[in-house]
PDB file of C-alpha atoms in Angstrom:
ATOM      1  CA  UNK H1454     -10.302  15.121  22.105  1.00 36.00           C
ATOM      2  CA  UNK H1455     -11.519  16.174  18.658  1.00 38.00           C
ATOM      3  CA  UNK H1456     -10.685  20.329  19.586  1.00 38.00           C
ATOM      4  CA  UNK H1457      -7.544  20.310  18.292  1.00 38.00           C
ATOM      5  CA  UNK H1458      -6.702  20.489  14.819  1.00 36.00           C
ATOM      6  CA  UNK H1459      -4.345  17.997  14.674  1.00 40.00           C
ATOM      7  CA  UNK H1460      -7.104  15.152  16.238  1.00 44.00           C
ATOM      8  CA  UNK H1461      -9.468  16.354  13.376  1.00 41.00           C
ATOM      9  CA  UNK H1462      -7.005  15.817  10.831  1.00 42.00           C
ATOM     10  CA  UNK H1463      -6.666  12.312  11.872  1.00 45.00           C
ATOM     11  CA  UNK H1464      -9.907  10.728  11.801  1.00 44.00           C
ATOM     12  CA  UNK H1465     -12.274  13.705  10.032  1.00 43.00           C
ATOM     13  CA  UNK H1466      -9.279  13.311   7.110  1.00 46.00           C
ATOM     14  CA  UNK H1467      -8.221  10.109   4.699  1.00 48.00           C
ATOM     15  CA  UNK H1468      -5.236  11.173   5.540  1.00 49.00           C
ATOM     16  CA  UNK H1469      -2.105  11.086   7.863  1.00 58.00           C
ATOM     17  CA  UNK H1470      -3.632   8.357  10.139  1.00 79.00           C
ATOM     18  CA  UNK H1471      -3.735   4.499  11.617  1.00 87.00           C
ATOM     19  CA  UNK H1472      -6.505   2.543  10.224  1.00 92.00           C
ATOM     20  CA  UNK H1473      -7.645  -0.872  11.927  1.00 94.00           C
ATOM     21  CA  UNK H1474      -9.808  -2.851   9.854  1.00 95.00           C
ATOM     22  CA  UNK H1475     -13.564  -2.800  10.717  1.00 92.00           C
ATOM     23  CA  UNK H1476     -16.335  -5.245  10.817  1.00 89.00           C
ATOM     24  CA  UNK H1477     -17.378  -3.283   8.119  1.00 88.00           C
ATOM     25  CA  UNK H1478     -14.506  -4.843   5.581  1.00 93.00           C
ATOM     26  CA  UNK H1479     -13.134  -1.180   5.327  1.00 95.00           C
ATOM     27  CA  UNK H1480     -11.015   1.166   7.816  1.00 95.00           C
ATOM     28  CA  UNK H1481     -11.426   3.633   9.612  1.00 93.00           C
ATOM     29  CA  UNK H1482      -9.433   5.827  11.984  1.00 90.00           C
ATOM     30  CA  UNK H1483      -8.407   3.659  15.566  1.00 89.00           C
ATOM     31  CA  UNK H1484      -8.370   6.868  17.472  1.00 82.00           C
ATOM     32  CA  UNK H1485      -6.072  10.173  17.720  1.00 70.00           C
ATOM     33  CA  UNK H1486      -2.553   9.723  18.171  1.00 66.00           C
ATOM     34  CA  UNK H1487      -0.142  11.486  17.358  1.00 59.00           C
ATOM     35  CA  UNK H1488       1.981  10.124  15.202  1.00 61.00           C
ATOM     36  CA  UNK H1489       1.390   6.306  12.937  1.00 61.00           C
ATOM     37  CA  UNK H1490       4.553   4.727  14.049  1.00 60.00           C
ATOM     38  CA  UNK H1491       7.421   3.335  11.626  1.00 58.00           C
ATOM     39  CA  UNK H1492       7.083   1.502   8.738  1.00 56.00           C
ATOM     40  CA  UNK H1493      10.643  -0.384   7.557  1.00 51.00           C
ATOM     41  CA  UNK H1494      12.961  -2.650   9.659  1.00 45.00           C
ATOM     42  CA  UNK H1495      14.766  -2.318  12.445  1.00 43.00           C
ATOM     43  CA  UNK H1496      18.195  -3.186  14.358  1.00 44.00           C
ATOM     44  CA  UNK H1497      18.983  -6.542  15.474  1.00 46.00           C
ATOM     45  CA  UNK H1498      21.169  -9.102  16.151  1.00 44.00           C
ATOM     46  CA  UNK H1499      23.039 -11.801  14.090  1.00 41.00           C
ATOM     47  CA  UNK H1500      25.275 -14.147  15.669  1.00 44.00           C
ATOM     48  CA  UNK H1501      29.173 -13.653  14.281  1.00 40.00           C
ATOM     49  CA  UNK H1502      28.872 -17.131  12.351  1.00 41.00           C
ATOM     50  CA  UNK H1503      26.373 -15.583   9.926  1.00 41.00           C
ATOM     51  CA  UNK H1504      29.349 -12.989   8.857  1.00 40.00           C
ATOM     52  CA  UNK H1505      32.156 -14.762   9.131  1.00 43.00           C
ATOM     53  CA  UNK H1506      33.967 -12.152  11.674  1.00 44.00           C
ATOM     54  CA  UNK H1507      36.334 -14.194  14.166  1.00 47.00           C
ATOM     55  CA  UNK H1508      36.866 -10.227  16.112  1.00 50.00           C
ATOM     56  CA  UNK H1509      33.185  -9.015  15.925  1.00 45.00           C
ATOM     57  CA  UNK H1510      30.408 -11.334  18.866  1.00 46.00           C
ATOM     58  CA  UNK H1511      27.552  -9.676  16.345  1.00 46.00           C
ATOM     59  CA  UNK H1512      26.834  -6.948  14.287  1.00 45.00           C
ATOM     60  CA  UNK H1513      23.958  -4.682  13.510  1.00 48.00           C
ATOM     61  CA  UNK H1514      21.557  -6.456  10.785  1.00 47.00           C
ATOM     62  CA  UNK H1515      18.074  -5.669   9.537  1.00 48.00           C
ATOM     63  CA  UNK H1516      14.619  -7.893  11.185  1.00 49.00           C
ATOM     64  CA  UNK H1517      11.406  -7.166   8.777  1.00 55.00           C
ATOM     65  CA  UNK H1518       8.767  -6.967  11.519  1.00 59.00           C
ATOM     66  CA  UNK H1519       9.524  -4.309  14.077  1.00 75.00           C
ATOM     67  CA  UNK H1520       8.011  -3.528  17.170  1.00 84.00           C
ATOM     68  CA  UNK H1521       5.560  -0.353  16.189  1.00 86.00           C
ATOM     69  CA  UNK H1522       5.425   2.503  19.068  1.00 87.00           C
ATOM     70  CA  UNK H1523       2.601   5.020  18.531  1.00 86.00           C
ATOM     71  CA  UNK H1524       1.462   7.760  21.481  1.00 86.00           C
ATOM     72  CA  UNK H1525      -1.869   8.305  21.959  1.00 85.00           C
ATOM     73  CA  UNK H1526      -3.818  10.453  24.431  1.00 85.00           C
ATOM     74  CA  UNK H1527      -4.811   8.530  27.890  1.00 87.00           C
ATOM     75  CA  UNK H1528      -8.488   8.976  27.574  1.00 86.00           C
ATOM     76  CA  UNK H1529     -11.253   7.650  28.639  1.00 90.00           C
ATOM     77  CA  UNK H1530     -12.283   6.604  25.360  1.00 91.00           C
ATOM     78  CA  UNK H1531      -9.589   6.106  23.766  1.00 91.00           C
ATOM     79  CA  UNK H1532      -8.010   3.484  26.633  1.00 93.00           C
ATOM     80  CA  UNK H1533     -12.001   1.012  25.924  1.00 93.00           C
ATOM     81  CA  UNK H1534     -11.236   0.819  22.180  1.00 93.00           C
ATOM     82  CA  UNK H1535      -7.675  -0.717  23.476  1.00 95.00           C
ATOM     83  CA  UNK H1536      -9.468  -2.623  26.229  1.00 96.00           C
ATOM     84  CA  UNK H1537     -11.045  -4.145  22.906  1.00 95.00           C
ATOM     85  CA  UNK H1538      -8.703  -4.979  20.723  1.00 95.00           C
ATOM     86  CA  UNK H1539      -5.631  -5.782  23.358  1.00 96.00           C
ATOM     87  CA  UNK H1540      -3.831  -8.444  22.601  1.00 95.00           C
ATOM     88  CA  UNK H1541      -6.568  -9.555  19.410  1.00 95.00           C
ATOM     89  CA  UNK H1542      -5.552  -9.882  15.623  1.00 95.00           C
ATOM     90  CA  UNK H1543      -5.944  -6.717  13.877  1.00 96.00           C
ATOM     91  CA  UNK H1544      -5.295  -5.645   9.692  1.00 97.00           C
ATOM     92  CA  UNK H1545      -3.525  -1.589   9.676  1.00 95.00           C
ATOM     93  CA  UNK H1546      -3.074   0.549   7.327  1.00 93.00           C
ATOM     94  CA  UNK H1547      -0.696   3.207   7.393  1.00 90.00           C
ATOM     95  CA  UNK H1548      -2.716   5.995   5.161  1.00 89.00           C
ATOM     96  CA  UNK H1549       0.176   8.351   3.990  1.00 89.00           C
ATOM     97  CA  UNK H1550      -2.011  11.998   2.621  1.00 86.00           C
ATOM     98  CA  UNK H1551      -1.912  10.988  -1.017  1.00 89.00           C
ATOM     99  CA  UNK H1552      -3.471   8.083  -0.328  1.00 91.00           C
ATOM    100  CA  UNK H1553      -0.714   5.420  -0.819  1.00 93.00           C
ATOM    101  CA  UNK H1554      -0.395   3.930   2.681  1.00 93.00           C
ATOM    102  CA  UNK H1555       1.732   0.000   4.258  1.00 94.00           C
ATOM    103  CA  UNK H1556      -0.804  -3.274   5.535  1.00 94.00           C
ATOM    104  CA  UNK H1557      -0.205  -5.192   8.037  1.00 94.00           C
ATOM    105  CA  UNK H1558      -1.637  -7.808  10.896  1.00 95.00           C
ATOM    106  CA  UNK H1559      -0.156  -7.410  14.449  1.00 94.00           C
ATOM    107  CA  UNK H1560      -1.486  -7.386  18.164  1.00 95.00           C
ATOM    108  CA  UNK H1561      -2.064  -4.696  19.761  1.00 95.00           C
ATOM    109  CA  UNK H1562      -1.211  -2.917  23.895  1.00 95.00           C
ATOM    110  CA  UNK H1563      -0.782   0.020  25.879  1.00 94.00           C
ATOM    111  CA  UNK H1564       0.914   1.760  28.628  1.00 93.00           C
ATOM    112  CA  UNK H1565       0.250   5.045  30.439  1.00 90.00           C
ATOM    113  CA  UNK H1566       2.819   7.307  30.337  1.00 81.00           C
ATOM    114  CA  UNK H1567       3.741  10.241  32.795  1.00 70.00           C
ATOM    115  CA  UNK H1568       4.344  12.569  30.943  1.00 65.00           C
ATOM    116  CA  UNK H1569       1.546  15.327  29.594  1.00 62.00           C
ATOM    117  CA  UNK H1570       0.949  17.622  26.380  1.00 57.00           C
ATOM    118  CA  UNK H1571      -0.861  20.520  26.901  1.00 61.00           C
ATOM    119  CA  UNK H1572      -2.509  19.276  30.340  1.00 64.00           C
ATOM    120  CA  UNK H1573      -3.300  15.663  28.438  1.00 72.00           C
ATOM    121  CA  UNK H1574      -2.353  12.253  29.566  1.00 82.00           C
ATOM    122  CA  UNK H1575      -0.559  10.458  27.336  1.00 86.00           C
ATOM    123  CA  UNK H1576       0.725   6.946  27.066  1.00 89.00           C
ATOM    124  CA  UNK H1577       1.866   4.531  24.108  1.00 90.00           C
ATOM    125  CA  UNK H1578       0.663   1.800  22.175  1.00 92.00           C
ATOM    126  CA  UNK H1579       2.561  -0.789  20.936  1.00 92.00           C
ATOM    127  CA  UNK H1580       1.915  -3.099  17.956  1.00 93.00           C
ATOM    128  CA  UNK H1581       3.543  -5.771  17.701  1.00 93.00           C
ATOM    129  CA  UNK H1582       3.603  -6.969  14.082  1.00 93.00           C
ATOM    130  CA  UNK H1583       2.701 -10.638  12.703  1.00 92.00           C
ATOM    131  CA  UNK H1584       3.395  -9.980   8.641  1.00 92.00           C
ATOM    132  CA  UNK H1585       5.012  -8.226   6.667  1.00 89.00           C
ATOM    133  CA  UNK H1586       4.636  -4.517   5.933  1.00 91.00           C
ATOM    134  CA  UNK H1587       2.512  -4.854   2.250  1.00 94.00           C
ATOM    135  CA  UNK H1588       3.030  -1.252   0.245  1.00 96.00           C
ATOM    136  CA  UNK H1589      -0.906   0.003  -1.061  1.00 96.00           C
ATOM    137  CA  UNK H1590      -0.457   2.375  -3.727  1.00 97.00           C
ATOM    138  CA  UNK H1591      -4.104   3.307  -4.042  1.00 96.00           C
ATOM    139  CA  UNK H1592      -5.821   3.287  -0.338  1.00 94.00           C
ATOM    140  CA  UNK H1593      -8.833   4.739  -1.792  1.00 93.00           C
ATOM    141  CA  UNK H1594     -11.436   2.407  -1.763  1.00 94.00           C
ATOM    142  CA  UNK H1595     -10.534   0.868   1.992  1.00 95.00           C
ATOM    143  CA  UNK H1596     -11.139   3.915   3.617  1.00 93.00           C
ATOM    144  CA  UNK H1597     -14.402   4.273   5.235  1.00 93.00           C
ATOM    145  CA  UNK H1598     -14.346   8.085   7.204  1.00 91.00           C
ATOM    146  CA  UNK H1599     -15.594   8.855  10.833  1.00 91.00           C
ATOM    147  CA  UNK H1600     -18.423  10.139  11.726  1.00 93.00           C
ATOM    148  CA  UNK H1601     -17.186  12.845  14.200  1.00 91.00           C
ATOM    149  CA  UNK H1602     -18.115  15.810  17.259  1.00 92.00           C
ATOM    150  CA  UNK H1603     -16.217  17.928  16.344  1.00 91.00           C
ATOM    151  CA  UNK H1604     -16.274  20.684  19.879  1.00 91.00           C
ATOM    152  CA  UNK H1605     -15.083  19.906  22.781  1.00 89.00           C
ATOM    153  CA  UNK H1606     -17.327  18.246  24.997  1.00 91.00           C
ATOM    154  CA  UNK H1607     -15.997  18.526  28.946  1.00 91.00           C
ATOM    155  CA  UNK H1608     -15.125  15.206  30.965  1.00 90.00           C
ATOM    156  CA  UNK H1609     -16.705  16.160  33.867  1.00 94.00           C
ATOM    157  CA  UNK H1610     -20.288  17.426  34.310  1.00 96.00           C
ATOM    158  CA  UNK H1611     -21.650  18.147  38.275  1.00 97.00           C
ATOM    159  CA  UNK H1612     -24.599  18.937  38.525  1.00 97.00           C
ATOM    160  CA  UNK H1613     -26.840  19.374  41.974  1.00 97.00           C
ATOM    161  CA  UNK H1614     -29.864  17.044  42.233  1.00 97.00           C
ATOM    162  CA  UNK H1615     -32.101  17.028  39.964  1.00 97.00           C
ATOM    163  CA  UNK H1616     -30.233  19.611  38.145  1.00 97.00           C
ATOM    164  CA  UNK H1617     -29.612  19.792  33.947  1.00 97.00           C
ATOM    165  CA  UNK H1618     -26.752  19.730  31.967  1.00 97.00           C
ATOM    166  CA  UNK H1619     -26.479  20.806  28.465  1.00 97.00           C
ATOM    167  CA  UNK H1620     -24.009  20.115  25.817  1.00 96.00           C
ATOM    168  CA  UNK H1621     -24.544  21.762  22.119  1.00 95.00           C
ATOM    169  CA  UNK H1622     -22.951  19.153  20.232  1.00 95.00           C
ATOM    170  CA  UNK H1623     -21.255  19.679  16.242  1.00 95.00           C
ATOM    171  CA  UNK H1624     -21.137  16.892  13.859  1.00 94.00           C
ATOM    172  CA  UNK H1625     -18.622  16.102  10.754  1.00 93.00           C
ATOM    173  CA  UNK H1626     -21.066  15.466   8.657  1.00 94.00           C
ATOM    174  CA  UNK H1627     -23.178  18.160  10.323  1.00 94.00           C
ATOM    175  CA  UNK H1628     -26.244  16.300   9.270  1.00 95.00           C
ATOM    176  CA  UNK H1629     -24.881  13.084  11.381  1.00 96.00           C
ATOM    177  CA  UNK H1630     -27.122  11.561  13.616  1.00 96.00           C
ATOM    178  CA  UNK H1631     -26.785  11.567  17.036  1.00 97.00           C
ATOM    179  CA  UNK H1632     -27.621   9.408  20.339  1.00 97.00           C
ATOM    180  CA  UNK H1633     -26.464   9.086  24.473  1.00 98.00           C
ATOM    181  CA  UNK H1634     -27.082   6.677  26.713  1.00 98.00           C
ATOM    182  CA  UNK H1635     -25.843   6.438  31.117  1.00 98.00           C
ATOM    183  CA  UNK H1636     -24.730   3.755  32.380  1.00 97.00           C
ATOM    184  CA  UNK H1637     -26.594   4.337  35.394  1.00 97.00           C
ATOM    185  CA  UNK H1638     -29.983   5.830  35.085  1.00 97.00           C
ATOM    186  CA  UNK H1639     -30.877   6.186  38.508  1.00 97.00           C
ATOM    187  CA  UNK H1640     -28.069   8.865  38.843  1.00 98.00           C
ATOM    188  CA  UNK H1641     -28.140  10.349  35.773  1.00 98.00           C
ATOM    189  CA  UNK H1642     -30.526  10.624  32.864  1.00 98.00           C
ATOM    190  CA  UNK H1643     -30.377  12.109  29.590  1.00 98.00           C
ATOM    191  CA  UNK H1644     -32.184  12.620  26.531  1.00 98.00           C
ATOM    192  CA  UNK H1645     -31.388  13.831  23.358  1.00 97.00           C
ATOM    193  CA  UNK H1646     -32.878  16.256  21.132  1.00 95.00           C
ATOM    194  CA  UNK H1647     -31.625  17.236  17.186  1.00 90.00           C
ATOM    195  CA  UNK H1648     -27.867  18.257  18.176  1.00 92.00           C
ATOM    196  CA  UNK H1649     -28.624  19.296  22.123  1.00 96.00           C
ATOM    197  CA  UNK H1650     -27.873  16.435  24.464  1.00 97.00           C
ATOM    198  CA  UNK H1651     -29.489  17.210  28.371  1.00 98.00           C
ATOM    199  CA  UNK H1652     -28.580  15.227  31.149  1.00 98.00           C
ATOM    200  CA  UNK H1653     -30.975  15.703  34.168  1.00 98.00           C
ATOM    201  CA  UNK H1654     -29.557  14.353  37.821  1.00 98.00           C
ATOM    202  CA  UNK H1655     -31.776  11.663  39.435  1.00 98.00           C
ATOM    203  CA  UNK H1656     -30.175  10.921  42.649  1.00 97.00           C
ATOM    204  CA  UNK H1657     -26.594  11.530  44.388  1.00 97.00           C
ATOM    205  CA  UNK H1658     -23.579   9.223  42.937  1.00 97.00           C
ATOM    206  CA  UNK H1659     -21.935   9.105  39.026  1.00 98.00           C
ATOM    207  CA  UNK H1660     -22.646   8.049  35.835  1.00 98.00           C
ATOM    208  CA  UNK H1661     -21.027   7.857  32.850  1.00 97.00           C
ATOM    209  CA  UNK H1662     -23.442   9.090  29.816  1.00 98.00           C
ATOM    210  CA  UNK H1663     -21.931   8.035  25.884  1.00 97.00           C
ATOM    211  CA  UNK H1664     -22.738   9.778  23.419  1.00 97.00           C
ATOM    212  CA  UNK H1665     -22.304   8.496  20.060  1.00 96.00           C
ATOM    213  CA  UNK H1666     -22.164   9.998  16.214  1.00 95.00           C
ATOM    214  CA  UNK H1667     -23.049   7.578  13.074  1.00 95.00           C
ATOM    215  CA  UNK H1668     -24.473   8.258   9.281  1.00 95.00           C
ATOM    216  CA  UNK H1669     -25.235   6.048   7.041  1.00 93.00           C
ATOM    217  CA  UNK H1670     -21.681   5.287   4.622  1.00 91.00           C
ATOM    218  CA  UNK H1671     -19.224   6.585   8.003  1.00 93.00           C
ATOM    219  CA  UNK H1672     -17.469   4.831  11.246  1.00 92.00           C
ATOM    220  CA  UNK H1673     -19.544   5.501  14.096  1.00 93.00           C
ATOM    221  CA  UNK H1674     -17.774   7.291  17.383  1.00 90.00           C
ATOM    222  CA  UNK H1675     -18.557   7.834  21.103  1.00 93.00           C
ATOM    223  CA  UNK H1676     -17.104  10.321  23.460  1.00 93.00           C
ATOM    224  CA  UNK H1677     -18.072  10.178  27.238  1.00 95.00           C
ATOM    225  CA  UNK H1678     -18.495  12.313  30.350  1.00 95.00           C
ATOM    226  CA  UNK H1679     -18.738  11.359  33.884  1.00 97.00           C
ATOM    227  CA  UNK H1680     -21.206  12.896  35.425  1.00 97.00           C
ATOM    228  CA  UNK H1681     -21.419  13.572  39.698  1.00 98.00           C
ATOM    229  CA  UNK H1682     -24.846  14.427  40.680  1.00 98.00           C
ATOM    230  CA  UNK H1683     -24.441  15.690  44.404  1.00 97.00           C
ATOM    231  CA  UNK H1684     -27.224  16.576  46.480  1.00 88.00           C
TER     232      UNK H1684
END
């Protein structure tokens, strides 16, 4: 998924992204998104008793904690991240390119839409805030970069019999460690040698291979491949 300038800008660099607080106590990128949600107030309704106008039944007012709707790419790995945090209280920072930002807490839900962009299905994240947006003038020390895969990786791979499929992985930072695992070793196994991931067929069926990039001082990130082994 990190094969476009927009995706890399939201993950490789500390700017213009939506970050969530991790176990380390720092904030790192939530997932590749196509926007960061609107901060500020949103229209609300005030009863006529609050405005003192007998001719009006209601009028638009402002509310402090509007829901934030954010589009994202409906990819297996992104959905997995959202499933892990769905409905659980989270702490977010909407980070701007100059390291100013807005902190808030909230809960996450999501849905898959029927639109696609460039052949990629989209979904929509809905964050329901439980606190007001708090302006933070300097977020630099709060943010942790994410180690990522910078080259495109096929999402579906087919292997015949006990054949192999190799994936050359490029990372940022370049010295990040690559790990990989298969969820069904009876169907396909995986071996990592430096920057090369080799998938080997075992028996007919399917398996999900998860490739994870790690480096000390960085948040880790994973990409997955579904492997279909045929006779």
